[in-house]
Amino acid sequence: MQNNNTLISLRNISVEFDGQKVLDRISLDISDKEFVTLLGPSGCGKTTTLRIIGGFVDPTEGDIFFDGKKINGLPPHKRQVNTVFQRYALFPHLNVYENVEFGLKINKIPEEERRKRVKEMLALVNLRGFELRRVGNLSGGQQQRVAIARALVNHPRVLLLDEPLGALDLKLRKEMQIELKRIQKQLEITFLYVTHDQEEALTMSDRVVVMRDGEILQIGSPTDIYNEPVNAYVADFIGESNIIDGIMREDYFVEFAGKMLPCTDSGFGKNMPVDVVIRPEDWEISEDGKGQFNGVVESTIFKGVHFENIVDAGNIKFMVHTTQEHQPGSRIGLSIIPDYIHIMHKMGKDETLELGALAADSLLTDEEEAASEEE
Amino acid sequence: MRSRITAAPYLLWAVLFIVIPLVLVAVFAFTNTGGGFTLENFKNSADYAPVIFNSIWLSMIATAICLVIAYPLAYVISRRSAGSQRTMIMLIMLPMWMNFLLRTYAWMTLLENNGLINKLLGFLGLGPFEMINTQGAVVLGMVYNYLPFMILPLYSVMVKIENSLVEAASDLGCSASDTMKHVLLPLSMPGVTTGIIMVFVPSVSTFVISRMLGGGSFMLIGDLIEMQFLGNAYNPNLGAAISMVLMFIILICMALTNLFKDPEEKEGLLL
Ligand SMILES: Nc1ncnc2c1ncn2[C@@H]1O[C@H](COP(=O)(O)OP(=O)(O)OP(=O)(O)O)[C@@H](O)[C@H]1O
Ligand SMILES: [Mg+2]
């Protein structure tokens, strides 16, 4: 895994707080100039992972390497890393300008250059004219942008961003996403980004790390994660999905909802119970009677760019996204091409219902059970 | 209008117990025994300049020692869990529940030539040291009695400094001493000035501590004033004049410490 480009490397990191395991043997390599996003539900350990790299938490077990050197226990001010904190942590006794200037001043950058860089950075985050404002009087979104500017102005090798756009409205958030991505490319800074907005993760990142309960479930490019989720949990978290019980009758044939359909997966063994994942936008709509499934539109909600329909196909209900409106009560046909049928190893049923509420271990045991059943 | 009516009791209180006594003191200070106007009292109080300077000097030392002890202590307490913060603040206030005279008496017996400390040192073959009736003993008394007044205001501003600010500072390259200089000190300044005033003012006007631990061998302003009113040097006019000088000194002190304050954080003074 480790190539010469690796800048940060986490090796079997575990963290415990008061005997409670918060991170469980996670390993992650981040390349130089890469944009990596940690994605996962609240409390899964995203902030803790950042704090380990920032130097604010010492791992209970495991090692962390920066540029090939082990940096366990190295204090934060000696790391070439800056952080945009989840709760901003702006200095209340300084105004906007002084907050942004802080790191440059500490690192004894000459006055002339400091002024230039702070000005540039404030323009970048749309806060020109706010220089002399006290940070306490700013709105949440404005504070957040000051926090971004304060970290970014130092041109660190690595920038850790903990939900840096959480307090912004949708429009500003989209703008800042593009801006941050541009800055990252231009300054060639490695970004480790935390969000629980899957769309943000997929649009901005080179690689996405999906976490749950202190474990990493999957690491991959946005398209990998979206198209080839390792299990129904990731599939569900990364975008809305129909997760259906199915049985892999043989290679390339899966049975679910009373139908035997061709698919592109193999190697599961005969008559293996699996999870079938179908994205709501992947259905093909046809006239009633012409689909692989046919059913009644039970409800429909307008979602801005598409309609979200629940279709009752007799013994099963599917979520279907359409661009055309279908009146509730009308009948339509649904079909799916083999490429869009994603087959996954089975997880416990309640796990899919209560996302992340269960110990992550059960995932492993399920897979192990599945493996033993295969024989 | 409403606010004026509700403020009336406080106004009355202020007039009765603050303004009138002050005016009385001023009247005494500017009159002679016959009741005629004079500046003689102030001229005479100049004779006691060494006493005044000595008082200020000892109080400054005591205040500085309190600050040095209290600052790190308050910081450490403020970083503990809520429960242990409460316990530690309780422990710090505990001695204050005991009578002031009693506390100071306790130090007398400890510091005496054949007191507890010298006895213990004697077992080790050291001493005896002359501790009671020295300026050091007086400073010790001031520090011991007024230290909580330094710790409490410092603690109350420091609990409000979030740990994330300390983390942000070190994230941006601050060593521990940089963080101290650029973040903790500026943010805790209101507590520092309040603490300084709360320790300096009672120290500079105390007379019990110098009498009991200094053995009366060197006077402080407090002793001087007390002597003029209750002692054998009975001269209330001179006493009032010296009191006014003392008040003037304290006002200057407060103005000086206020200079260090940010205009927005002036309310720290009221803590
Ligand atoms: N200092 C601490 N002491 C005790 N428990 C902690 C501490 N910091 C974090 N935790 C616990 O560790 C777990 C992971 O926390 P973390 O802040 O990393 O979650 P997160 O993924 O960032 O969540 P969110 O999206 O809500 O910010 C949580 O259960 C949290 O309660
Ligand atoms: Mg977090």
XYZ file of C-alpha atoms and ligand atoms in Angstrom:
678
model
C 0.000 0.000 0.000
C 2.714 2.472 1.000
C 4.257 4.197 -2.017
C 6.876 6.958 -2.024
C 4.121 9.494 -2.391
C 2.578 8.690 0.963
C 2.586 11.727 3.219
C 0.558 10.550 6.179
C 0.246 6.989 7.251
C -1.907 5.669 10.076
C -0.972 2.151 11.163
C -3.420 0.128 13.250
C -4.504 3.134 15.258
C -6.753 2.473 18.232
C -8.064 5.108 20.596
C -9.859 4.560 23.871
C -11.607 7.144 26.022
C -12.385 5.888 29.517
C -12.139 2.291 28.364
C -14.483 2.960 25.452
C -12.990 2.095 22.070
C -13.526 5.052 19.768
C -11.175 4.004 16.974
C -10.508 0.350 16.347
C -7.284 -0.512 14.516
C -7.710 1.823 11.599
C -5.047 2.078 8.901
C -5.009 4.791 6.270
C -2.442 6.121 3.825
C -2.814 9.608 2.452
C -0.724 10.668 -0.518
C 0.872 14.043 -0.999
C -1.518 16.587 -2.563
C -4.434 14.232 -2.241
C -7.964 15.224 -1.241
C -9.263 12.574 1.129
C -12.632 12.751 2.826
C -13.754 10.940 5.956
C -17.436 10.189 5.709
C -19.590 8.640 8.361
C -22.427 9.189 10.785
C -22.144 11.306 13.923
C -19.899 9.796 16.581
C -18.100 7.360 14.288
C -14.673 8.832 15.098
C -14.003 11.290 12.275
C -12.959 14.162 14.520
C -10.867 11.804 16.626
C -9.001 10.642 13.508
C -8.224 14.269 12.616
C -7.126 15.007 16.175
C -4.642 12.159 16.028
C -3.052 13.672 12.947
C -3.210 17.180 14.420
C -1.480 15.948 17.577
C -4.263 16.573 20.084
C -4.962 12.930 20.838
C -2.394 10.224 21.378
C -3.404 6.862 20.024
C -3.739 4.132 22.634
C -2.169 1.778 20.130
C -0.664 2.089 16.702
C 1.697 4.445 14.928
C 1.369 7.547 12.840
C 3.934 8.495 10.210
C 4.429 11.838 8.511
C 6.718 11.887 5.501
C 8.070 8.513 6.594
C 8.916 9.676 10.131
C 7.051 8.392 13.149
C 5.402 11.344 14.883
C 3.590 9.749 17.830
C 3.727 12.222 20.707
C 5.052 15.122 18.641
C 3.275 18.267 19.922
C 0.873 20.033 17.527
C 3.006 23.144 17.034
C 5.814 21.018 15.632
C 3.619 19.385 12.986
C 3.297 20.785 9.477
C -0.431 20.523 9.769
C -3.164 23.106 10.308
C -6.713 22.484 11.360
C -10.088 24.042 10.672
C -11.851 23.094 13.883
C -15.397 21.806 13.947
C -16.389 24.545 16.389
C -14.155 27.212 14.813
C -12.140 28.051 17.977
C -11.508 31.643 16.915
C -9.652 33.917 19.320
C -12.255 36.203 20.914
C -9.734 38.884 21.878
C -8.607 39.410 18.288
C -10.469 40.847 15.338
C -10.924 39.060 12.011
C -7.664 40.351 10.565
C -5.644 39.458 13.663
C -7.180 35.995 13.813
C -6.129 35.218 10.268
C -2.729 36.785 10.820
C -2.080 34.783 14.007
C -0.169 31.821 12.557
C 1.950 34.010 10.297
C 2.890 36.222 13.222
C 3.877 33.277 15.379
C 6.022 31.950 12.556
C 7.671 35.368 12.232
C 6.659 36.089 8.662
C 7.575 39.710 7.875
C 4.808 42.287 8.280
C 4.718 43.162 4.579
C 4.052 39.600 3.446
C 1.639 38.961 6.309
C -0.557 41.811 5.204
C -0.545 40.607 1.612
C -1.427 37.032 2.486
C -4.159 37.927 4.960
C -5.749 40.297 2.438
C -5.663 37.627 -0.259
C -7.142 35.033 2.028
C -9.961 37.263 3.263
C -10.870 38.076 -0.309
C -10.910 34.379 -1.050
C -13.394 33.572 1.688
C -15.564 36.553 0.813
C -14.797 38.521 3.943
C -13.262 41.661 2.524
C -14.251 44.639 4.650
C -14.637 42.514 7.784
C -11.007 42.998 8.901
C -11.750 45.042 12.004
C -14.858 43.175 13.141
C -14.759 41.292 16.416
C -15.193 37.587 15.767
C -17.838 37.267 18.485
C -20.240 39.403 16.477
C -19.983 37.358 13.279
C -22.590 34.895 12.086
C -21.812 31.181 12.222
C -21.025 31.037 8.510
C -18.751 34.046 8.709
C -16.900 32.571 11.684
C -16.481 29.362 9.769
C -14.907 31.222 6.865
C -12.545 33.054 9.214
C -11.529 29.653 10.593
C -10.806 28.391 7.079
C -8.790 31.506 6.246
C -6.841 31.327 9.511
C -5.689 27.785 8.790
C -5.174 28.111 5.052
C -3.153 31.316 5.177
C -0.211 29.365 6.608
C 0.062 27.186 3.487
C 0.499 24.017 5.555
C 1.480 20.772 3.890
C -1.650 19.200 5.243
C -4.904 20.875 6.066
C -7.376 19.083 8.304
C -10.918 20.338 7.823
C -13.577 19.238 10.273
C -16.949 19.894 8.633
C -15.735 23.306 7.521
C -18.877 24.196 5.584
C -21.462 22.865 8.018
C -22.872 26.274 8.978
C -23.193 27.676 5.462
C -26.324 27.895 3.366
C -26.564 25.675 0.318
C -25.514 28.274 -2.244
C -22.526 29.524 -0.294
C -21.576 25.954 0.531
C -21.477 25.012 -3.151
C -19.370 28.087 -3.899
C -16.975 27.319 -1.066
C -16.700 23.695 -2.166
C -15.479 24.813 -5.563
C -13.241 27.447 -3.984
C -11.656 24.980 -1.547
C -11.075 22.444 -4.280
C -9.452 25.138 -6.432
C -7.213 26.287 -3.555
C -6.225 22.728 -2.825
C -5.154 22.198 -6.435
C -3.466 25.564 -6.727
C -1.483 25.489 -3.475
C -0.899 21.727 -3.771
C -1.943 21.115 -0.192
C -3.032 17.721 1.065
C -6.586 17.953 2.358
C -8.122 15.633 4.901
C -11.738 16.611 4.965
C -14.529 15.535 7.283
C -18.167 15.675 6.401
C -21.321 13.699 6.856
C -22.761 15.070 3.648
C -22.204 12.271 1.136
C -22.762 14.517 -1.853
C -20.030 16.863 -0.661
C -17.735 13.892 -0.158
C -18.376 12.483 -3.605
C -18.005 15.765 -5.492
C -14.841 17.052 -3.836
C -12.641 14.096 -3.032
C -9.973 12.076 -4.757
C -10.722 9.310 -2.290
C -13.474 8.747 0.235
C -13.099 6.843 3.500
C -16.393 5.519 4.821
C -16.352 4.997 8.575
C -18.678 3.494 11.108
C -18.266 2.927 14.839
C -14.545 3.609 14.808
C -13.829 1.345 11.874
C -13.106 1.982 8.234
C -15.595 0.135 6.052
C -14.329 1.165 2.642
C -11.693 3.352 1.042
C -12.012 4.223 -2.623
C -12.572 6.814 -5.303
C -16.030 8.435 -5.286
C -17.108 6.346 -8.281
C -15.835 3.136 -6.668
C -17.661 3.897 -3.469
C -20.820 4.799 -5.300
C -20.840 1.991 -7.818
C -19.148 -0.753 -5.856
C -20.044 -0.308 -2.208
C -18.635 -3.168 -0.153
C -21.863 -3.731 1.706
C -25.431 -2.548 1.987
C -24.487 -0.171 4.792
C -22.057 1.778 2.648
C -24.501 1.672 -0.241
C -27.219 3.116 1.924
C -25.038 5.747 3.491
C -23.579 6.925 0.227
C -26.928 7.447 -1.441
C -30.478 6.280 -1.114
C -30.833 2.625 -2.015
C -33.266 -0.189 -2.230
C -31.764 -2.964 -0.158
C -33.517 -6.223 -0.893
C -33.028 -9.770 0.398
C -31.936 -12.029 -2.397
C -30.408 -15.378 -3.135
C -27.531 -15.902 -5.527
C -28.784 -18.926 -7.396
C -25.613 -19.311 -9.401
C -22.938 -17.104 -10.934
C -24.557 -14.199 -12.814
C -28.087 -15.035 -11.661
C -29.812 -13.617 -8.623
C -33.310 -14.184 -7.326
C -35.147 -11.470 -5.418
C -38.740 -10.369 -4.978
C -39.840 -13.554 -6.669
C -37.902 -12.947 -9.868
C -34.746 -14.501 -11.258
C -32.674 -11.799 -12.964
C -29.287 -11.719 -14.677
C -26.524 -9.762 -12.947
C -22.804 -9.156 -13.360
C -21.569 -10.668 -10.071
C -20.067 -14.059 -9.541
C -18.128 -16.079 -6.997
C -20.755 -16.117 -4.249
C -21.462 -19.849 -4.526
C -24.766 -21.538 -5.156
C -27.936 -20.512 -3.269
C -26.120 -17.931 -1.201
C -28.293 -15.356 0.646
C -27.183 -11.866 -0.346
C -28.216 -8.214 -0.179
C -29.319 -6.790 -3.502
C -28.796 -3.039 -3.781
C -30.567 -1.014 -6.449
C -30.235 2.760 -6.689
C -33.597 4.516 -7.041
C -32.361 6.448 -10.080
C -31.280 3.273 -11.916
C -34.764 1.949 -12.649
C -36.072 2.052 -16.177
C -39.723 3.082 -16.306
C -42.100 1.542 -18.816
C -45.817 1.113 -19.338
C -47.682 -1.115 -16.947
C -47.158 -4.777 -17.792
C -43.966 -4.241 -19.789
C -41.523 -4.118 -16.882
C -39.752 -6.878 -15.001
C -41.801 -5.639 -12.072
C -45.143 -3.910 -12.311
C -46.859 -1.996 -9.578
C -48.883 0.917 -8.257
C -47.322 4.292 -7.466
C -48.125 4.612 -3.803
C -46.740 8.090 -3.149
C -44.670 10.678 -4.928
C -42.654 13.620 -3.613
C -41.073 16.371 -5.695
C -37.358 16.650 -4.787
C -36.290 19.573 -6.953
C -34.609 17.769 -9.832
C -36.570 14.536 -9.655
C -39.622 12.859 -8.187
C -39.204 10.287 -5.471
C -41.831 7.577 -5.851
C -42.657 4.594 -3.736
C -43.900 1.819 -5.996
C -45.788 -1.130 -4.557
C -44.956 -4.154 -6.708
C -47.144 -6.611 -4.879
C -44.935 -8.382 -2.371
C -42.309 -5.611 -2.243
C -41.985 -1.824 -2.329
C -39.293 -0.013 -4.303
C -38.052 3.535 -4.154
C -37.885 4.917 -7.687
C -36.596 8.289 -8.874
C -38.204 9.627 -12.035
C -37.922 12.842 -13.978
C -41.577 12.659 -15.005
C -44.410 12.934 -12.570
C -46.510 9.807 -11.943
C -49.796 10.285 -10.167
C -50.285 8.188 -7.046
C -52.546 5.300 -7.931
C -51.262 4.999 -11.511
C -49.565 1.785 -12.575
C -46.064 1.605 -14.074
C -43.540 -1.052 -15.080
C -40.003 -1.194 -13.646
C -36.932 -2.834 -15.163
C -33.274 -2.939 -14.244
C -30.276 -3.815 -16.387
C -27.727 -6.297 -14.993
C -25.051 -3.585 -14.526
C -27.206 -1.772 -11.982
C -27.933 -4.779 -9.806
C -25.330 -4.654 -7.023
C -24.863 -7.851 -5.054
C -23.391 -7.706 -1.573
C -22.536 -10.084 1.213
C -25.339 -10.224 3.699
C -25.300 -8.112 6.827
C -27.545 -8.633 9.853
C -31.028 -7.370 9.108
C -31.254 -5.015 12.080
C -27.914 -3.544 11.131
C -29.323 -2.140 7.952
C -32.210 -0.715 9.877
C -30.299 0.887 12.700
C -27.416 2.366 10.809
C -24.300 2.251 12.891
C -26.052 1.490 16.119
C -24.644 -1.995 16.314
C -21.153 -3.074 17.133
C -19.151 -3.215 13.961
C -17.852 -6.665 14.910
C -21.116 -8.265 13.869
C -20.301 -7.295 10.333
C -17.194 -9.394 10.453
C -18.888 -12.367 12.033
C -21.630 -12.200 9.453
C -19.085 -12.294 6.712
C -17.269 -15.129 8.403
C -20.507 -17.020 8.787
C -21.265 -16.353 5.180
C -17.843 -17.637 4.227
C -18.336 -20.837 6.204
C -21.772 -21.354 4.707
C -20.237 -21.091 1.308
C -18.239 -24.269 1.829
C -39.097 56.490 35.466
C -39.681 52.959 36.630
C -35.988 52.245 36.853
C -35.541 55.320 39.035
C -38.075 54.087 41.528
C -36.560 50.628 41.722
C -33.087 52.130 42.039
C -34.159 54.273 44.994
C -33.280 51.815 47.803
C -29.801 51.338 46.391
C -29.361 55.043 46.009
C -30.372 55.554 49.618
C -27.997 52.831 50.701
C -25.181 54.373 48.709
C -25.782 57.820 50.169
C -26.059 56.527 53.731
C -23.112 54.198 53.782
C -20.769 55.466 51.091
C -21.233 59.163 50.376
C -21.863 60.433 53.885
C -18.913 58.591 55.476
C -16.654 59.803 52.685
C -17.765 63.372 53.169
C -17.209 63.016 56.909
C -13.715 61.721 56.378
C -13.003 64.611 54.022
C -14.394 67.109 56.519
C -12.168 65.695 59.262
C -9.159 65.684 57.000
C -9.501 69.346 56.103
C -10.219 70.693 59.590
C -8.239 71.108 62.806
C -9.360 70.166 66.303
C -11.114 73.518 66.617
C -13.128 72.881 63.449
C -11.413 75.482 61.202
C -10.256 74.710 57.661
C -6.621 73.645 57.362
C -4.180 71.733 55.168
C -1.969 71.080 58.173
C -3.107 67.440 58.422
C -1.870 66.624 54.966
C 1.447 68.343 55.633
C 1.819 66.291 58.793
C 0.976 63.067 57.053
C 4.015 63.662 54.839
C 6.118 62.864 57.938
C 4.872 59.349 57.643
C 5.990 58.901 54.035
C 8.385 56.040 54.962
C 5.507 54.131 56.574
C 3.351 54.696 53.514
C 6.074 53.573 51.137
C 6.841 50.542 53.257
C 3.155 49.581 53.229
C 2.943 49.907 49.496
C 6.168 47.987 49.020
C 5.131 45.053 51.222
C 1.677 44.929 49.642
C 3.175 44.934 46.191
C 5.432 42.029 47.099
C 2.483 40.138 48.601
C 0.354 40.849 45.524
C 3.110 39.683 43.196
C 3.601 36.469 45.180
C -0.154 35.855 45.143
C -0.240 36.340 41.391
C 2.657 33.961 40.805
C 1.053 31.278 42.966
C -2.537 31.833 41.880
C -2.110 32.101 38.119
C -0.868 28.585 37.361
C -3.079 27.165 40.098
C -6.196 28.817 38.683
C -5.288 27.586 35.212
C -4.771 24.028 36.377
C -8.069 24.067 38.251
C -9.910 25.504 35.266
C -8.776 22.593 33.068
C -10.115 19.922 35.457
C -13.463 18.203 35.207
C -16.431 20.156 36.553
C -16.658 18.014 39.688
C -13.046 18.303 40.704
C -13.135 22.043 39.946
C -15.880 22.441 42.519
C -13.980 20.467 45.138
C -10.770 22.415 44.612
C -12.488 25.800 44.773
C -14.207 24.637 47.951
C -10.839 23.707 49.467
C -9.439 27.116 48.571
C -12.347 28.901 50.220
C -12.317 26.685 53.293
C -9.790 28.733 55.316
C -11.861 31.844 54.605
C -14.662 30.441 56.706
C -12.413 30.624 59.724
C -12.111 33.882 61.624
C -9.448 36.169 60.238
C -7.882 36.800 63.658
C -7.808 33.124 64.434
C -6.045 32.316 61.186
C -3.445 34.953 61.880
C -3.004 33.761 65.469
C -2.366 30.319 64.118
C 0.526 31.665 62.096
C 1.887 33.422 65.197
C 2.166 30.179 67.060
C 3.671 28.473 64.043
C 6.316 31.128 63.453
C 7.317 31.814 67.063
C 10.904 31.313 68.130
C 9.823 28.230 70.043
C 6.906 27.613 67.731
C 6.043 24.513 65.760
C 8.184 25.195 62.705
C 11.314 25.967 64.702
C 10.711 22.879 66.847
C 10.477 20.682 63.772
C 13.581 22.251 62.315
C 15.259 21.718 65.697
C 14.742 17.980 65.354
C 16.686 18.170 62.113
C 19.404 20.108 63.896
C 18.562 23.384 62.207
C 17.593 26.771 63.519
C 16.020 28.238 65.446
C 15.248 30.894 62.877
C 13.833 34.257 63.703
C 10.643 34.333 61.728
C 8.027 36.135 63.745
C 8.175 39.935 63.858
C 9.882 40.220 60.506
C 8.703 41.863 57.320
C 8.699 38.406 55.743
C 6.145 37.227 58.298
C 3.914 40.174 57.446
C 4.111 39.414 53.743
C 3.410 35.761 54.487
C 0.330 36.794 56.461
C -0.916 38.925 53.594
C -0.329 36.200 51.025
C -1.998 33.582 53.177
C -5.042 35.687 53.954
C -5.638 37.230 50.569
C -4.544 34.481 48.159
C -8.145 33.273 47.599
C -9.053 36.770 46.418
C -6.476 36.343 43.669
C -7.401 32.775 42.773
C -11.149 33.289 42.487
C -11.265 36.071 39.882
C -8.496 34.372 37.888
C -10.335 31.070 37.988
C -13.606 32.661 36.973
C -12.124 34.148 33.795
C -10.093 31.047 33.012
C -12.991 28.583 33.096
C -14.442 30.648 30.280
C -11.356 30.099 28.101
C -12.210 27.052 26.031
C -9.582 24.407 25.662
C -10.118 24.500 21.915
C -8.493 27.965 21.896
C -5.365 26.534 23.461
C -5.446 23.773 20.865
C -5.981 26.252 18.035
C -2.993 28.250 19.232
C -0.692 25.247 19.280
C -2.092 24.151 15.927
C -1.007 27.508 14.523
C 2.531 27.040 15.819
C 2.470 28.284 19.410
C 4.764 26.632 21.923
C 3.459 26.542 25.486
C 5.006 29.931 26.262
C 3.667 31.453 23.023
C 0.194 30.225 23.895
C 0.584 31.791 27.311
C 1.682 35.102 25.873
C -0.684 35.408 22.928
C -3.823 33.669 24.112
C -4.065 32.886 27.824
C -2.656 36.107 29.222
C -4.715 38.479 27.074
C -7.865 36.489 27.715
C -7.301 36.305 31.472
C -6.219 39.946 31.882
C -9.545 41.041 33.437
C -9.034 38.404 36.127
C -5.447 39.512 36.696
C -6.388 43.148 37.250
C -9.329 42.272 39.461
C -7.144 39.919 41.472
C -4.421 42.510 41.880
C -6.881 45.065 43.211
C -8.595 42.554 45.471
C -5.280 41.584 47.076
C -3.481 44.903 47.019
C -6.246 46.996 48.558
C -6.776 44.974 51.745
C -3.033 44.339 52.056
C -2.088 47.978 51.939
C -4.641 48.952 54.555
C -4.297 45.997 56.941
C -3.270 46.600 60.530
C -4.031 43.270 62.170
C -1.454 41.334 60.187
C 1.377 43.762 60.830
C 0.489 44.008 64.501
C 0.329 40.255 65.057
C 3.027 38.949 62.749
C 5.195 42.057 62.634
C 5.008 42.524 66.383
C 4.341 46.223 65.940
C 8.012 46.774 65.293
C 7.286 48.442 61.980
C 4.106 50.221 61.203
C 1.951 50.036 58.110
C -0.520 52.678 57.018
C -3.310 50.701 58.593
C -1.618 50.760 62.000
C -0.982 54.441 61.633
C -4.610 55.249 60.915
C -5.858 52.966 63.625
C -3.582 54.674 66.133
C -5.008 58.076 65.273
C -8.559 56.943 65.938
C -8.341 54.318 68.671
C -4.763 54.417 69.890
C -2.911 56.701 72.231
C -1.818 59.055 69.425
C -5.463 60.108 69.215
C -5.806 62.579 66.322
C -8.810 61.817 64.061
C -8.017 64.739 61.766
C -4.576 63.385 60.921
C -6.042 59.882 60.641
C -8.624 61.088 58.162
C -5.975 62.858 56.118
C -3.833 59.715 55.947
C -6.932 57.717 54.987
C -7.507 60.067 52.105
C -3.918 59.719 50.993
C -4.366 55.955 51.097
C -7.565 56.191 49.083
C -5.781 58.320 46.549
C -2.994 55.744 46.239
C -5.513 52.952 45.726
C -7.365 54.944 43.081
C -4.116 55.491 41.201
C -3.411 51.774 41.401
C -6.806 50.891 40.002
C -6.418 53.401 37.212
C -3.010 51.919 36.379
C -4.268 48.339 36.257
C -7.224 49.480 34.193
C -4.833 50.770 31.560
C -3.991 47.183 30.675
C -7.598 46.386 30.006
C -9.429 46.053 26.795
C -12.374 48.480 26.723
C -14.816 45.633 26.087
C -13.669 43.671 29.087
C -13.941 46.423 31.683
C -16.750 44.571 33.378
C -14.152 42.129 34.731
C -13.593 44.771 37.371
C -16.989 44.046 38.836
C -16.385 40.346 39.323
N -12.326 13.583 24.905
C -13.243 12.596 24.834
N -13.597 11.902 25.943
C -14.499 10.906 25.888
N -15.122 10.508 24.776
C -14.837 11.154 23.626
C -13.891 12.232 23.592
N -13.792 12.686 22.327
C -14.648 11.925 21.602
N -15.271 11.004 22.373
C -16.238 9.985 21.897
O -15.677 9.352 20.787
C -16.649 9.060 19.811
C -16.223 9.617 18.470
O -16.181 11.003 18.543
P -15.818 11.933 17.321
O -15.834 13.332 17.825
O -14.556 11.460 16.707
O -17.056 11.687 16.339
P -17.356 12.350 14.920
O -17.314 11.255 13.940
O -16.465 13.521 14.697
O -18.864 12.819 15.109
P -19.592 14.157 14.581
O -19.939 13.926 13.156
O -20.820 14.235 15.436
O -18.661 15.307 14.798
C -17.950 9.652 20.335
O -18.706 8.608 20.872
C -17.513 10.612 21.413
O -18.473 10.667 22.422
Mg -16.770 15.549 14.654
